[in-house]
CSV table of C-alpha atoms in Angstrom, one decimal:
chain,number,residue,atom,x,y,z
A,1,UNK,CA,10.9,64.1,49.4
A,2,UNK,CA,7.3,64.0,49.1
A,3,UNK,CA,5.3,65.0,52.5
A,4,UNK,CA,2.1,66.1,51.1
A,5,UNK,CA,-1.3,65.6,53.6
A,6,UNK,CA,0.8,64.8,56.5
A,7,UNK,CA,-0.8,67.1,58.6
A,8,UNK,CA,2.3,69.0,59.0
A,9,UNK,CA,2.8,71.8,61.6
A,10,UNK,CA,6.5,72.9,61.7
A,11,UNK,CA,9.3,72.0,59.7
A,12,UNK,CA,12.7,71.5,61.3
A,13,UNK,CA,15.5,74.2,60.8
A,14,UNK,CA,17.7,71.1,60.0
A,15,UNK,CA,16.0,70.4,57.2
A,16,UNK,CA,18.5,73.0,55.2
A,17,UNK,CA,20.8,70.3,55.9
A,18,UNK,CA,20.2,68.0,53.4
A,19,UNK,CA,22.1,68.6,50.9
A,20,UNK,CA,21.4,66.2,48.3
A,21,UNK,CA,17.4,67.1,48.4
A,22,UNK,CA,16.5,69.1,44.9
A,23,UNK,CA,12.8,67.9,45.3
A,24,UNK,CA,10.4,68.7,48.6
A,25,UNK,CA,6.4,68.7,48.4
A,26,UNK,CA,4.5,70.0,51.2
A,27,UNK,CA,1.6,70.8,50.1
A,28,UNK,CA,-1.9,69.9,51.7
A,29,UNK,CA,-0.1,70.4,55.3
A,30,UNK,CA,-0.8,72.8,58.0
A,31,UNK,CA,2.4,74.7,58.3
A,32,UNK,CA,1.9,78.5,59.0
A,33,UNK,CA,5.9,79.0,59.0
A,34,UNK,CA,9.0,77.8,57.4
A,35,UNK,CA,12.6,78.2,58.6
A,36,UNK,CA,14.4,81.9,57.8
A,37,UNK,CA,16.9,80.4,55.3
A,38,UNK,CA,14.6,77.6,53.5
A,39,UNK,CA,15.5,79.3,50.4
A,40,UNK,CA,19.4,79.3,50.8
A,41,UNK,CA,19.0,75.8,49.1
A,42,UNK,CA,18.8,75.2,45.5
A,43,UNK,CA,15.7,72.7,45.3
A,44,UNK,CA,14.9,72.3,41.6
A,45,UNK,CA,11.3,72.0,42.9
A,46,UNK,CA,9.4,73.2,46.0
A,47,UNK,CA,6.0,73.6,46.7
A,48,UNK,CA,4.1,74.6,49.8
A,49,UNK,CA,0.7,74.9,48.5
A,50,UNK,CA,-2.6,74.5,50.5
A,51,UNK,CA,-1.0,75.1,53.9
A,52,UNK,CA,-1.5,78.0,56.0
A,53,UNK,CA,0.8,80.4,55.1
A,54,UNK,CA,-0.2,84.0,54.8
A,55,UNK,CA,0.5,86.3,51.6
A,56,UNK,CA,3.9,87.6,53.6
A,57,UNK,CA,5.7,84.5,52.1
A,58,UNK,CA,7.1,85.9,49.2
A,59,UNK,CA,9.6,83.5,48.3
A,60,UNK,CA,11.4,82.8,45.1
A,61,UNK,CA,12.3,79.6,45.6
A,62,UNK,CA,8.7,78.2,46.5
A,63,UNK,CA,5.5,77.5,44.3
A,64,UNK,CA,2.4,78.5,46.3
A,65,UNK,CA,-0.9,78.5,46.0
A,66,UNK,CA,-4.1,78.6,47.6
A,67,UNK,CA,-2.9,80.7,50.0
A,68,UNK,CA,-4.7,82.7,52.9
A,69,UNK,CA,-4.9,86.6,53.7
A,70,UNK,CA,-2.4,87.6,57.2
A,71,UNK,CA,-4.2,88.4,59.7
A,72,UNK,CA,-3.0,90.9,61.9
């Protein structure tokens, strides 16, 4: 599922629901969050890069880059 520079905001809990997905590609969005258990899924690739998540987003399962400082 590729949503890259879509101008992306939020992404829906449900989206742990799809089973079948092993591929999703947000990058160039504007999400700031992603849901708690995005990473209970075994996507064989997943990037979020260029978005505007904060260092806190430690997660294995994601590639990031370009990634912004937390504010407090």
């Amino acid at each position: 599922l590729y949503l890259n520079n879509n101008q992306l905001t939020t992404l829906p809990e449900s989206i742990e629901n799809l089973n079948f997905l092993t591929n999703l590609y947000l990058n160039y969005n504007q999400l700031t969050t992603l849901p708690v258990n995005i990473c209970n899924h075994n996507y064989y690739n997943f990037e979020v890069s260029n978005n505007q998540l904060c260092e806190d987003y430690h997660y294995d399962c994601i590639s990031i880059w370009g990634v912004q400082e937390c504010s407090d």
